[in-house]
XYZ file of C-alpha atoms in Angstrom:
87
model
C 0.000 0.000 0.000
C 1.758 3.351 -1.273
C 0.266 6.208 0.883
C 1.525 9.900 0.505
C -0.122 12.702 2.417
C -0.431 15.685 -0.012
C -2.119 18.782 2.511
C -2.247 21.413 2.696
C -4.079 21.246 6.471
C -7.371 23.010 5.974
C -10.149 24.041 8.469
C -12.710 21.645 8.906
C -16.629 22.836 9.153
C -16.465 21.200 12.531
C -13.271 23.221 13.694
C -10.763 20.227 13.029
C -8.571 19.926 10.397
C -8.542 18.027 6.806
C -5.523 16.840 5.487
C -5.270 15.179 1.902
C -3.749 11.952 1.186
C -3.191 9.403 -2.043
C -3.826 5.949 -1.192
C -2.945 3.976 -3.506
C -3.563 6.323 -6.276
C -7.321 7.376 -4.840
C -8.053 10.525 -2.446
C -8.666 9.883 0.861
C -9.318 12.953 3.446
C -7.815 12.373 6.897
C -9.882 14.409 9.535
C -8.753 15.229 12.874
C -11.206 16.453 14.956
C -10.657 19.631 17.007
C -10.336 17.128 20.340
C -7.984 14.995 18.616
C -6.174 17.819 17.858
C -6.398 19.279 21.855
C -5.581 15.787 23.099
C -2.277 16.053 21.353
C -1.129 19.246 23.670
C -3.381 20.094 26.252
C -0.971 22.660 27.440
C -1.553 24.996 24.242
C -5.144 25.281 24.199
C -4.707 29.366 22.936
C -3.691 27.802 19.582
C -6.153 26.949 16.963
C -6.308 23.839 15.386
C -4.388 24.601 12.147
C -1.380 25.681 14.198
C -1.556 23.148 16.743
C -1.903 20.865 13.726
C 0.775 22.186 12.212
C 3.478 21.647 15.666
C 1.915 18.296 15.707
C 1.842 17.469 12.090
C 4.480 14.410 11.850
C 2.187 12.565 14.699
C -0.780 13.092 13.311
C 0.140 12.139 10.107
C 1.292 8.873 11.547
C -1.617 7.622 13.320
C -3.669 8.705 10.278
C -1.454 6.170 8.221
C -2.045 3.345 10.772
C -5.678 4.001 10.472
C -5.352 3.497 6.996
C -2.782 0.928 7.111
C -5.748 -1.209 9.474
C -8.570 -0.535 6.477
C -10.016 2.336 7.826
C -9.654 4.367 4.795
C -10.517 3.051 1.951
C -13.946 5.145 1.444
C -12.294 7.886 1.448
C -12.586 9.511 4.714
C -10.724 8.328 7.777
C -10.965 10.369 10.989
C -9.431 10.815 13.575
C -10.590 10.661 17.083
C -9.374 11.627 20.918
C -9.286 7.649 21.204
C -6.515 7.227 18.638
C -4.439 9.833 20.161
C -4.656 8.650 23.546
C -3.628 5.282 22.221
């Protein structure tokens, strides 16, 4: 399974972020959700979740890829929750 993550981060309507990857050849968006995000650095909460995303971007990008790696994005969406930080 080839994956590349193309970006660029983007607001989300929900206030989380949407990052772009190629799976394979097809587009799949990776959402964070605003919590996910949080979870990642409590400690920063006057950030918004583009910047924090941004600080945080290798590790999120990583446990999007093991989402995908498991199956989880192959409809085109995978998000990503609180749970899979806190993993």
């Amino acid at each position: 399974m080839k994956i590349q993550f193309i970006g660029p981060a983007q607001k989300a309507d929900d206030d989380g972020v949407l990052y772009l990857a190629h799976v394979d050849g097809k587009e799949v968006n990776c959402h964070f959700t605003y919590e996910a995000i949080e979870d990642i650095e409590s400690d920063s909460l006057q950030k918004d979740a583009l910047e924090q995303f941004e600080v945080h971007k290798l590790k999120l990008l990583s446990i999007a890829e093991a989402k995908i790696l498991r199956g989880l994005g192959t409809s085109g969406l995978v998000s990503i929750y609180t749970s899979d930080v806190n993993l």
